[in-house]
Amino acid sequence: MSATLTDKRRAVRDPHWLRGLMIGGTLLAAGLLLLLPLAVIFIEAFRDGWRGYLESFNDPYAWQAIRLTIIAAAVAVPLNLVFGLVASWAIAKFDFFGKSFLISLIDLPFAVSPVISGLVYVLMFGLQGWLGPWLSANNLQIIFAAPGIILATVFVTFPFVARELIPLMQEQGSEEEQAALSLGASGWQTFWRVTLPNVKWALLYGVILCNARAMGEFGAVAVVSGHIRGKTNTLPLHIELLYNEYNSRAAFAMASLLALLGVATLAVKTIIEWRLRQVQLASLEPSTVEPS
Amino acid sequence: MAFKLKSRSVLPGFGLTLGLTLTYLSLVVLIPLAALFLKTATIPWDRLWLMISEPRVVASYKLTFGASLVAAAVSALLGFIIAWTLVRYRFPGRRIIDAIIDMPFALPTAVSGIALTALLSKNGWIGRYLEPLGIKAAFSPLGITIALVFIGLPFVVRTLQPALEELDGEAEEAAASLGASRFTTFVRVIFPSILPALLTGFALAFARAIGEYGSVVFIAGNMPMKTEITSLLIVTKLEQFDIAAASALAVVMLLASFAVLLAINVLQWRIAKRYRGVM
């Protein structure tokens, strides 16, 4: 009996040489393709030690770029956070005609390449755009100015929060909300006390991904920015500028900030995923330990 | 009342939330995208055709689609090896590798772009070993392809992982107990059941690659006819204030990526239908 079991086990297990080869291949690919690019950023940034690294930040344009990056994220993330909550309430708690089509439309910005995401706003608000003549007559500027950068950032980060919340809220259904309402809670109370606590981890997950993309976006903002140093450069655009001026130490120093943000985002994401799995396992437990 | 737009619910806020959703969606996404198609529609057909078929543009399509296709194929192969290893084997460092798979999603594209260029240029850590072999990794189609593999890899790994986790091993055991070798079991049992996920990952990587900009422009070298991708050509046209040509190229690229994503959906729908037929 035990012999056939080990035979069976052997039959579905890969031979040792194959295991070694696959693990080796994975470590090599992850090392060369994922870790080495990350390492090179910090090594180039610290080429001249700490002093050289800090010197790279002695640049008012860099601080203006950091400021604009933070402003763009500070507008885009809350807007898309509120949108995510509103859209997922409408989609997950009600049944209506055209719902799956609406979900596809919300995901649309993911299918649009970054350069095109910027271009559509140039076509709307640029000098030759639909609203261009009216804007310039009223002395308003959107393209080649901060509003254009903010708009492009809002566009590329549009689906992040909504797409984390919608599937989760659909799965949770609306029984708890119905119970709260029938016990006399108002709509707002139900939302704050029942719905929001139920989705908080997915919400946080969506927000950190949204923020990472907002601060790191390059293609879309490159198109609408006009690259005016100290005015319409975000951090990624400032990195491009420094790099093209062969000021590679400073370019990598700026890149190290965004790389740190990326690593922090990955770390938080991994912790949240781990937590969500714990919650899921805990809810599965009673059925798996049923006495036979 | 046979056909209802919305079924009855006791929850409040349907009108408000759906109204806000549609308004915001229209303002931020739908109207600007419509502007792109309207702009392109105002171009006379013969001029439009010249814009999207001039030799420099055609060279950029060939490069963009060719490099994206090769990169998606390489991502599919590497992604399979990584996903299989992460799901099937236990080894030290597995969880760290699993976490860093998303690095290309987390790193801004411009940062990945300069980092890959620094590695692959002829003085770089990797480039200096390739140079004596006569391999020019940076500022060549090879460099573009490597950047696109970097960007595409997480798509394949993350779509394959759940599919591999779902394989329960019973079918494999059955095949083995009927005398199939490990290789036969893989080809006849495992591979067909993960093929849909593999194709989806491949298509997602491909769709992302054809629109990619930031991670490619630094390493590409951007020589017209040789290493100029279509996204960059759109930016170039814009900088020359040739907005019509930029829009025309954008519509071509957009339709191409929509076609790829539609193909994924059709594929998934057909597979779902086949499963339903079995049950």
Coordinates of C-alpha atoms in Angstrom, one line a residue:
Chain A
M1 CA 0.0 0.0 0.0
S2 CA 2.7 2.4 1.0
A3 CA 4.8 1.3 -2.0
T4 CA 2.1 2.3 -4.5
L5 CA 1.7 5.6 -2.7
T6 CA 5.3 6.5 -3.0
D7 CA 5.3 5.3 -6.6
K8 CA 2.3 7.6 -7.3
R9 CA 4.0 10.5 -5.6
R10 CA 7.1 9.9 -7.6
A11 CA 5.1 9.9 -10.8
V12 CA 3.7 13.3 -10.2
R13 CA 6.9 14.8 -8.9
D14 CA 9.5 16.3 -11.2
P15 CA 12.9 14.5 -11.3
H16 CA 15.7 16.2 -9.3
W17 CA 17.6 17.5 -12.3
L18 CA 14.5 19.2 -13.6
R19 CA 13.7 20.8 -10.2
G20 CA 17.3 22.1 -10.0
L21 CA 17.1 23.5 -13.5
M22 CA 13.8 25.2 -13.0
I23 CA 14.8 26.7 -9.6
G24 CA 18.1 27.8 -11.1
G25 CA 16.4 29.4 -14.0
T26 CA 14.0 31.2 -11.8
L27 CA 16.7 32.6 -9.5
L28 CA 18.8 33.6 -12.5
A29 CA 15.9 35.3 -14.3
A30 CA 14.7 37.1 -11.1
G31 CA 18.3 38.1 -10.3
L32 CA 19.2 39.4 -13.7
L33 CA 15.9 40.9 -14.8
L34 CA 14.4 42.1 -11.5
L35 CA 17.0 42.6 -8.9
L36 CA 20.0 43.9 -10.9
P37 CA 18.1 46.9 -12.4
L38 CA 17.0 47.8 -8.8
A39 CA 20.5 47.5 -7.5
V40 CA 22.1 49.5 -10.3
I41 CA 19.9 52.5 -9.5
F42 CA 21.3 52.8 -5.9
I43 CA 24.8 52.0 -6.9
E44 CA 24.8 54.7 -9.6
A45 CA 23.2 57.1 -7.2
F46 CA 25.8 56.5 -4.5
R47 CA 28.7 56.4 -6.9
D48 CA 30.3 59.3 -5.0
G49 CA 29.1 58.2 -1.6
W50 CA 26.6 59.8 0.7
R51 CA 28.0 63.2 0.1
G52 CA 27.6 62.9 -3.7
Y53 CA 24.1 61.5 -3.2
L54 CA 23.0 64.4 -1.0
E55 CA 24.7 66.9 -3.4
S56 CA 22.3 65.7 -6.1
F57 CA 19.4 67.1 -4.1
N58 CA 21.0 70.5 -4.0
D59 CA 19.0 71.5 -7.0
P60 CA 15.9 73.7 -6.7
Y61 CA 14.5 72.2 -9.9
A62 CA 14.6 68.8 -8.3
W63 CA 12.5 70.1 -5.4
Q64 CA 10.0 71.8 -7.7
A65 CA 9.7 68.5 -9.6
I66 CA 9.1 66.6 -6.4
R67 CA 6.5 69.2 -5.3
L68 CA 4.6 68.9 -8.6
T69 CA 4.7 65.1 -8.4
I70 CA 3.2 65.2 -4.9
I71 CA 0.5 67.7 -6.0
A72 CA -0.5 65.6 -9.0
A73 CA -0.8 62.5 -6.8
A74 CA -2.5 64.5 -4.1
V75 CA -5.3 65.4 -6.5
A76 CA -5.5 62.2 -8.6
V77 CA -5.5 59.7 -5.7
P78 CA -8.4 61.2 -3.6
L79 CA -10.4 61.8 -6.8
N80 CA -10.0 58.2 -7.9
L81 CA -10.5 56.9 -4.4
V82 CA -13.9 58.6 -4.1
F83 CA -14.8 57.5 -7.6
G84 CA -13.8 53.9 -6.8
L85 CA -16.1 53.9 -3.8
V86 CA -19.0 55.5 -5.6
A87 CA -18.7 53.3 -8.7
S88 CA -18.3 50.1 -6.7
W89 CA -21.4 51.0 -4.6
A90 CA -23.5 51.5 -7.8
I91 CA -22.1 48.4 -9.5
A92 CA -21.9 45.9 -6.6
K93 CA -25.0 46.7 -4.6
F94 CA -27.5 47.0 -7.5
D95 CA -28.5 45.1 -10.6
F96 CA -29.0 47.1 -13.7
F97 CA -28.8 46.9 -17.5
G98 CA -25.3 47.2 -19.0
K99 CA -23.4 46.6 -15.8
S100 CA -20.6 44.5 -17.3
F101 CA -20.2 47.0 -20.1
L102 CA -19.8 49.7 -17.5
I103 CA -17.1 47.7 -15.8
S104 CA -15.2 47.3 -19.1
L105 CA -15.4 51.0 -19.7
I106 CA -13.9 51.7 -16.2
D107 CA -11.0 49.4 -17.1
L108 CA -10.5 51.3 -20.4
P109 CA -7.6 53.5 -19.4
F110 CA -5.5 50.4 -18.7
A111 CA -5.8 49.5 -22.4
V112 CA -4.7 52.9 -23.6
S113 CA -1.0 53.4 -23.9
P114 CA 0.6 56.2 -21.8
V115 CA 1.5 58.4 -24.8
I116 CA -2.1 58.3 -26.1
S117 CA -3.5 59.1 -22.6
G118 CA -1.6 62.4 -22.8
L119 CA -2.5 63.0 -26.4
V120 CA -6.2 62.9 -25.9
Y121 CA -5.9 65.9 -23.5
V122 CA -3.8 67.8 -26.0
L123 CA -6.6 67.2 -28.5
M124 CA -9.1 68.5 -26.0
F125 CA -7.3 71.4 -24.4
G126 CA -4.2 72.2 -26.6
L127 CA -4.0 75.3 -28.7
Q128 CA -5.3 73.4 -31.8
G129 CA -7.7 71.4 -29.6
W130 CA -11.5 71.5 -29.3
L131 CA -11.5 73.9 -26.3
G132 CA -8.1 75.5 -27.2
P133 CA -9.5 78.7 -28.7
W134 CA -11.9 79.3 -25.8
L135 CA -9.3 78.6 -23.2
S136 CA -6.7 81.0 -24.7
A137 CA -9.4 83.7 -25.1
N138 CA -10.0 83.4 -21.4
N139 CA -6.3 83.3 -20.6
L140 CA -6.5 79.7 -19.2
Q141 CA -3.8 77.2 -19.8
I142 CA -4.1 73.5 -19.3
I143 CA -1.6 71.9 -21.6
F144 CA 2.0 72.6 -20.9
A145 CA 0.9 73.6 -17.4
A146 CA 0.1 71.8 -14.1
P147 CA -3.6 71.2 -14.8
G148 CA -2.7 69.1 -17.8
I149 CA -0.3 67.0 -15.8
I150 CA -2.9 66.5 -13.1
L151 CA -5.5 65.5 -15.7
A152 CA -3.2 63.0 -17.4
T153 CA -2.3 61.5 -14.0
V154 CA -6.0 61.2 -13.1
F155 CA -6.6 59.4 -16.4
V156 CA -3.8 56.8 -16.1
T157 CA -4.7 56.0 -12.4
F158 CA -8.5 56.1 -13.1
P159 CA -9.3 52.3 -12.6
F160 CA -6.9 51.4 -9.8
V161 CA -9.2 51.7 -6.7
A162 CA -12.4 50.8 -8.5
R163 CA -11.0 47.5 -9.9
E164 CA -9.9 46.3 -6.5
L165 CA -13.3 47.2 -4.8
I166 CA -15.8 46.0 -7.4
P167 CA -15.1 42.3 -7.4
L168 CA -14.8 42.2 -3.6
M169 CA -18.0 44.1 -3.0
Q170 CA -19.8 42.0 -5.5
E171 CA -18.7 38.9 -3.7
Q172 CA -19.8 40.3 -0.3
G173 CA -23.3 41.1 -1.6
S174 CA -25.6 43.4 0.3
E175 CA -27.1 41.3 3.1
E176 CA -25.1 43.1 5.9
E177 CA -26.2 46.5 4.5
Q178 CA -29.8 45.4 4.3
A179 CA -29.6 44.2 7.9
A180 CA -28.2 47.6 9.1
L181 CA -30.9 49.5 7.2
S182 CA -33.7 47.4 8.6
L183 CA -32.3 48.0 12.1
G184 CA -32.8 51.7 11.4
A185 CA -29.3 52.9 10.3
S186 CA -29.3 55.6 7.7
G187 CA -27.7 55.1 4.3
W188 CA -24.5 57.0 5.3
Q189 CA -24.2 55.2 8.6
T190 CA -24.5 51.9 6.8
F191 CA -21.8 52.9 4.4
W192 CA -19.4 54.1 7.1
R193 CA -20.0 51.4 9.6
V194 CA -20.7 48.4 7.5
T195 CA -19.5 48.7 3.9
L196 CA -16.2 50.6 4.5
P197 CA -14.8 48.4 7.2
N198 CA -15.6 45.3 5.0
V199 CA -13.4 46.6 2.2
K200 CA -10.7 48.5 4.0
W201 CA -7.8 46.2 3.0
A202 CA -8.8 46.2 -0.7
L203 CA -9.2 49.9 -0.5
L204 CA -5.8 50.4 0.9
Y205 CA -4.4 48.0 -1.7
G206 CA -6.0 50.1 -4.5
V207 CA -4.8 53.4 -3.1
I208 CA -1.1 52.4 -2.7
L209 CA -1.1 51.0 -6.3
C210 CA -2.8 54.2 -7.5
N211 CA -0.4 56.4 -5.7
A212 CA 2.7 54.5 -7.0
R213 CA 1.4 54.9 -10.6
A214 CA 0.5 58.6 -10.1
M215 CA 3.9 59.5 -8.8
G216 CA 5.8 57.4 -11.4
E217 CA 3.8 58.1 -14.6
F218 CA 6.0 59.1 -17.4
G219 CA 4.6 58.8 -20.9
A220 CA 1.3 60.5 -20.4
V221 CA 2.7 63.5 -18.5
A222 CA 5.6 63.8 -20.9
V223 CA 3.2 64.6 -23.7
V224 CA 1.2 67.3 -21.8
S225 CA 4.1 68.8 -19.8
G226 CA 6.1 70.7 -22.3
H227 CA 9.2 70.1 -20.2
I228 CA 9.5 73.6 -18.7
R229 CA 12.2 73.2 -16.1
G230 CA 11.1 74.1 -12.6
K231 CA 7.5 74.6 -13.7
T232 CA 6.0 71.6 -15.5
N233 CA 8.5 68.9 -14.7
T234 CA 7.4 66.0 -12.5
L235 CA 10.0 63.8 -10.9
P236 CA 10.1 61.2 -13.7
L237 CA 10.4 64.0 -16.3
H238 CA 13.2 65.6 -14.3
I239 CA 15.0 62.3 -14.3
E240 CA 14.8 62.2 -18.1
L241 CA 16.1 65.7 -18.3
L242 CA 19.1 65.0 -16.0
Y243 CA 19.8 61.7 -17.8
N244 CA 19.8 63.3 -21.2
E245 CA 22.2 66.0 -19.9
Y246 CA 24.6 63.2 -19.0
N247 CA 24.1 64.1 -15.3
S248 CA 23.6 60.4 -14.5
R249 CA 24.5 60.5 -10.8
A250 CA 21.7 63.1 -10.2
A251 CA 19.3 61.2 -12.5
F252 CA 19.9 58.0 -10.5
A253 CA 19.6 59.9 -7.2
M254 CA 16.2 61.1 -8.2
A255 CA 15.3 57.6 -9.5
S256 CA 16.3 56.2 -6.2
L257 CA 13.5 58.1 -4.5
L258 CA 10.9 56.6 -6.9
A259 CA 12.6 53.1 -6.6
L260 CA 12.2 53.4 -2.8
L261 CA 8.5 54.3 -3.3
G262 CA 8.2 51.2 -5.5
V263 CA 9.9 48.9 -3.0
A264 CA 7.7 50.3 -0.2
T265 CA 4.6 49.8 -2.4
L266 CA 5.6 46.2 -3.0
A267 CA 6.2 45.6 0.7
V268 CA 2.8 47.0 1.7
K269 CA 1.1 45.1 -1.1
T270 CA 2.7 41.8 0.0
I271 CA 1.7 42.4 3.6
I272 CA -1.9 43.2 2.6
E273 CA -2.1 40.1 0.3
W274 CA -0.8 38.0 3.2
R275 CA -3.4 39.5 5.6
L276 CA -6.2 38.9 3.1
R277 CA -5.1 35.3 2.7
Q278 CA -5.2 34.9 6.6
V279 CA -8.7 36.3 6.7
Q280 CA -9.8 34.0 3.9
L281 CA -8.2 30.9 5.6
A282 CA -9.8 31.9 8.9
S283 CA -13.2 32.0 7.3
L284 CA -12.7 28.6 5.6
E285 CA -11.4 26.9 8.7
P286 CA -14.7 25.6 10.2
S287 CA -15.6 23.6 7.1
T288 CA -12.2 22.1 6.7
V289 CA -11.9 20.7 10.2
E290 CA -15.3 19.1 10.2
P291 CA -15.2 15.7 11.9
S292 CA -15.5 12.9 9.5
Chain B
M1 CA -42.8 45.5 -16.5
A2 CA -41.4 42.5 -18.3
F3 CA -38.1 44.2 -18.9
K4 CA -36.6 46.3 -16.1
L5 CA -33.6 48.5 -16.4
K6 CA -32.9 48.0 -12.7
S7 CA -34.2 45.4 -10.3
R8 CA -35.7 46.6 -7.0
S9 CA -33.4 47.1 -4.0
V10 CA -33.8 48.4 -0.5
L11 CA -30.4 50.1 -0.5
P12 CA -30.3 53.8 -1.1
G13 CA -28.1 55.9 -3.4
F14 CA -28.4 54.1 -6.7
G15 CA -29.3 57.2 -8.7
L16 CA -26.6 59.3 -7.1
T17 CA -23.8 56.9 -7.3
L18 CA -24.5 55.7 -10.9
G19 CA -25.0 59.3 -12.0
L20 CA -21.7 60.4 -10.5
T21 CA -19.9 57.3 -11.9
L22 CA -21.2 58.0 -15.4
T23 CA -20.4 61.7 -15.2
Y24 CA -16.9 61.3 -14.0
L25 CA -16.2 58.4 -16.4
S26 CA -17.5 60.5 -19.3
L27 CA -15.5 63.6 -18.4
V28 CA -12.2 61.9 -17.7
V29 CA -12.2 59.0 -20.1
L30 CA -14.9 58.8 -22.7
I31 CA -15.1 62.4 -24.0
P32 CA -11.3 62.7 -24.4
L33 CA -11.0 59.4 -26.1
A34 CA -13.9 60.3 -28.4
A35 CA -12.0 63.5 -29.2
L36 CA -9.2 61.4 -30.5
F37 CA -11.5 59.5 -32.9
L38 CA -13.3 62.6 -34.0
K39 CA -10.0 64.4 -34.7
T40 CA -8.9 61.5 -36.8
A41 CA -12.3 61.3 -38.6
T42 CA -11.8 64.9 -39.8
I43 CA -8.7 63.9 -41.8
P44 CA -9.5 63.2 -45.5
W45 CA -9.1 59.5 -46.3
D46 CA -6.2 59.8 -48.8
R47 CA -4.2 62.0 -46.4
L48 CA -5.0 59.7 -43.5
W49 CA -3.7 56.7 -45.5
L50 CA -0.5 58.5 -46.4
M51 CA 0.0 59.4 -42.7
I52 CA -0.3 55.8 -41.5
S53 CA 1.6 54.2 -44.3
E54 CA 4.7 56.3 -44.8
P55 CA 7.9 54.3 -44.7
R56 CA 9.2 55.7 -41.4
V57 CA 5.8 54.8 -39.8
V58 CA 5.7 51.3 -41.3
A59 CA 9.2 50.7 -40.0
S60 CA 8.1 51.7 -36.5
Y61 CA 5.1 49.3 -36.7
K62 CA 7.4 46.5 -37.7
L63 CA 9.7 47.2 -34.9
T64 CA 7.0 47.8 -32.3
F65 CA 4.9 44.7 -33.2
G66 CA 8.0 42.5 -33.9
A67 CA 9.8 43.3 -30.7
S68 CA 6.5 43.0 -28.7
L69 CA 5.7 39.6 -30.2
V70 CA 9.2 38.2 -29.4
A71 CA 9.2 39.8 -26.0
A72 CA 5.8 38.4 -25.1
A73 CA 7.0 34.9 -26.3
V74 CA 10.1 35.1 -24.1
S75 CA 8.0 36.4 -21.2
A76 CA 5.7 33.4 -21.7
L77 CA 8.6 31.0 -21.5
L78 CA 10.3 32.6 -18.6
G79 CA 7.0 33.3 -16.9
F80 CA 6.1 29.6 -17.1
I81 CA 9.4 28.5 -15.6
I82 CA 9.0 31.1 -12.7
A83 CA 5.3 30.3 -12.1
W84 CA 5.9 26.6 -12.1
T85 CA 8.9 26.9 -9.7
L86 CA 7.0 29.2 -7.3
V87 CA 3.8 27.0 -7.3
R88 CA 5.4 23.5 -7.3
Y89 CA 8.7 23.7 -5.4
R90 CA 9.6 24.8 -1.9
F91 CA 13.0 26.4 -1.6
P92 CA 14.6 29.1 0.5
G93 CA 13.8 32.6 -0.8
R94 CA 10.6 31.5 -2.6
R95 CA 8.4 34.1 -0.9
I96 CA 10.9 36.9 -1.7
I97 CA 11.0 35.9 -5.4
D98 CA 7.2 35.8 -5.4
A99 CA 7.0 39.3 -3.9
I100 CA 9.6 40.9 -6.3
I101 CA 7.8 39.5 -9.5
D102 CA 5.8 42.7 -9.4
M103 CA 8.8 44.9 -9.4
P104 CA 8.3 46.0 -13.0
F105 CA 4.7 47.1 -12.0
A106 CA 6.0 49.0 -9.0
L107 CA 9.0 50.7 -10.6
P108 CA 8.1 53.8 -12.7
T109 CA 8.8 53.1 -16.4
A110 CA 11.4 55.9 -16.7
V111 CA 13.3 54.5 -13.7
S112 CA 13.3 51.0 -15.3
G113 CA 14.4 52.6 -18.5
I114 CA 17.5 54.3 -17.3
A115 CA 18.4 51.3 -15.0
L116 CA 18.2 48.8 -17.9
T117 CA 20.2 51.2 -20.2
A118 CA 22.9 51.5 -17.5
L119 CA 23.1 47.7 -17.3
L120 CA 23.1 47.0 -21.0
S121 CA 25.1 49.9 -22.5
K122 CA 28.6 49.0 -23.5
N123 CA 30.2 50.1 -20.2
G124 CA 27.3 48.5 -18.2
W125 CA 27.5 45.5 -15.9
I126 CA 26.0 43.2 -18.5
G127 CA 26.7 45.2 -21.6
R128 CA 30.5 45.0 -21.1
Y129 CA 30.4 41.2 -21.4
L130 CA 28.2 41.2 -24.4
E131 CA 30.3 43.8 -26.3
P132 CA 33.3 41.5 -27.0
L133 CA 30.9 38.9 -28.3
G134 CA 29.7 41.4 -30.9
I135 CA 26.2 41.7 -29.2
K136 CA 25.0 45.3 -29.0
A137 CA 22.3 45.2 -26.3
A138 CA 21.6 48.9 -25.8
F139 CA 20.4 51.2 -28.6
S140 CA 19.3 48.2 -30.7
P141 CA 16.1 46.1 -31.2
L142 CA 17.6 43.6 -28.8
G143 CA 17.6 46.3 -26.0
I144 CA 14.0 47.2 -26.8
T145 CA 13.0 43.5 -26.6
I146 CA 14.8 43.1 -23.2
A147 CA 12.9 46.1 -21.8
L148 CA 9.6 44.7 -23.1
V149 CA 10.4 41.3 -21.5
F150 CA 11.0 43.1 -18.2
I151 CA 7.6 44.8 -18.5
G152 CA 5.7 41.7 -19.7
L153 CA 7.0 39.1 -17.3
P154 CA 4.7 39.8 -14.3
F155 CA 1.6 39.5 -16.5
V156 CA 2.5 36.0 -17.5
V157 CA 3.5 34.9 -14.0
R158 CA 0.4 36.4 -12.3
T159 CA -2.0 34.8 -14.8
L160 CA -0.3 31.4 -14.7
Q161 CA 0.0 31.1 -10.9
P162 CA -3.7 30.6 -10.1
A163 CA -4.1 28.2 -13.0
L164 CA -1.2 26.1 -11.7
E165 CA -2.5 26.2 -8.2
E166 CA -5.8 24.9 -9.4
L167 CA -4.3 21.7 -10.9
D168 CA -5.0 19.3 -8.1
G169 CA -2.6 16.6 -9.2
E170 CA -5.4 13.9 -9.4
A171 CA -5.3 14.0 -13.2
E172 CA -1.6 13.8 -13.2
E173 CA -1.7 10.8 -10.8
A174 CA -4.2 9.1 -13.0
A175 CA -2.1 9.7 -16.1
A176 CA 1.0 8.4 -14.2
S177 CA -0.8 5.3 -12.9
L178 CA -1.9 4.5 -16.5
G179 CA 1.7 4.4 -17.4
A180 CA 2.3 7.8 -18.9
S181 CA 5.8 9.2 -18.5
R182 CA 6.3 12.5 -16.7
F183 CA 6.9 14.1 -20.1
T184 CA 3.7 12.7 -21.6
T185 CA 1.7 13.7 -18.6
F186 CA 3.0 17.2 -19.0
V187 CA 2.3 17.5 -22.7
R188 CA -1.1 15.7 -22.6
V189 CA -2.5 16.7 -19.2
I190 CA -0.8 19.7 -17.6
F191 CA -0.1 21.8 -20.6
P192 CA -3.7 21.8 -22.1
S193 CA -5.2 22.9 -18.8
I194 CA -2.8 25.8 -18.3
L195 CA -2.8 26.8 -22.0
P196 CA -5.7 29.3 -21.7
A197 CA -3.9 31.1 -18.8
L198 CA -0.6 31.1 -20.7
L199 CA -2.3 32.6 -23.8
T200 CA -4.0 35.2 -21.7
G201 CA -0.7 36.2 -20.0
F202 CA 1.0 36.2 -23.4
A203 CA -1.7 38.5 -24.9
L204 CA -1.6 40.9 -21.8
A205 CA 2.2 41.1 -22.1
F206 CA 1.9 41.8 -25.8
A207 CA -0.9 44.4 -25.4
R208 CA 1.2 46.2 -22.8
A209 CA 4.4 46.0 -24.9
I210 CA 2.9 47.6 -28.0
G211 CA 2.0 50.8 -26.1
E212 CA 5.0 50.9 -23.8
Y213 CA 7.0 54.1 -23.8
G214 CA 9.0 55.0 -20.7
S215 CA 11.1 51.8 -20.3
V216 CA 11.8 51.6 -24.0
V217 CA 12.8 55.2 -25.0
F218 CA 16.0 55.3 -23.1
I219 CA 17.4 52.0 -24.3
A220 CA 16.1 52.3 -27.9
G221 CA 18.4 54.9 -29.3
N222 CA 15.5 56.2 -31.3
M223 CA 17.0 56.2 -34.8
P224 CA 14.4 56.7 -37.4
M225 CA 13.7 53.6 -39.5
K226 CA 15.9 51.5 -37.2
T227 CA 15.1 51.8 -33.5
E228 CA 12.1 54.1 -33.4
I229 CA 9.0 52.7 -31.8
T230 CA 5.5 53.9 -32.8
S231 CA 4.8 55.5 -29.3
L232 CA 7.9 57.6 -29.7
L233 CA 6.9 58.6 -33.3
I234 CA 3.6 59.9 -31.9
V235 CA 5.5 62.1 -29.5
T236 CA 7.8 63.3 -32.3
K237 CA 4.8 64.2 -34.5
L238 CA 3.3 66.1 -31.6
E239 CA 6.6 68.0 -31.0
Q240 CA 6.5 69.0 -34.7
F241 CA 2.9 70.2 -34.1
D242 CA 1.6 67.7 -36.6
I243 CA -1.3 66.8 -34.4
A244 CA -3.3 65.2 -37.2
A245 CA -0.6 62.6 -37.9
A246 CA -0.1 62.0 -34.1
S247 CA -3.9 61.3 -33.8
A248 CA -3.9 59.0 -36.8
L249 CA -1.0 56.9 -35.4
A250 CA -2.7 56.9 -32.0
V251 CA -5.9 55.5 -33.5
V252 CA -3.9 52.7 -35.3
M253 CA -2.2 51.7 -32.0
L254 CA -5.4 52.0 -30.0
L255 CA -7.3 49.8 -32.4
A256 CA -4.4 47.2 -32.3
S257 CA -4.4 47.0 -28.6
F258 CA -8.3 46.8 -28.5
A259 CA -8.1 43.9 -31.0
V260 CA -5.6 42.1 -28.7
L261 CA -7.8 42.6 -25.6
L262 CA -10.9 41.6 -27.5
A263 CA -9.1 38.4 -28.6
I264 CA -8.4 37.6 -24.9
N265 CA -12.1 38.1 -24.0
V266 CA -13.3 35.9 -26.9
L267 CA -10.7 33.2 -25.9
Q268 CA -11.8 33.3 -22.3
W269 CA -15.5 33.2 -23.3
R270 CA -15.0 30.2 -25.6
I271 CA -13.1 28.3 -22.8
A272 CA -15.8 29.1 -20.3
K273 CA -18.4 27.8 -22.8
R274 CA -16.4 24.6 -23.4
Y275 CA -16.3 23.9 -19.6
R276 CA -20.0 24.6 -19.3
G277 CA -20.6 22.1 -22.2
V278 CA -18.7 19.4 -20.2
M279 CA -20.6 20.0 -17.0

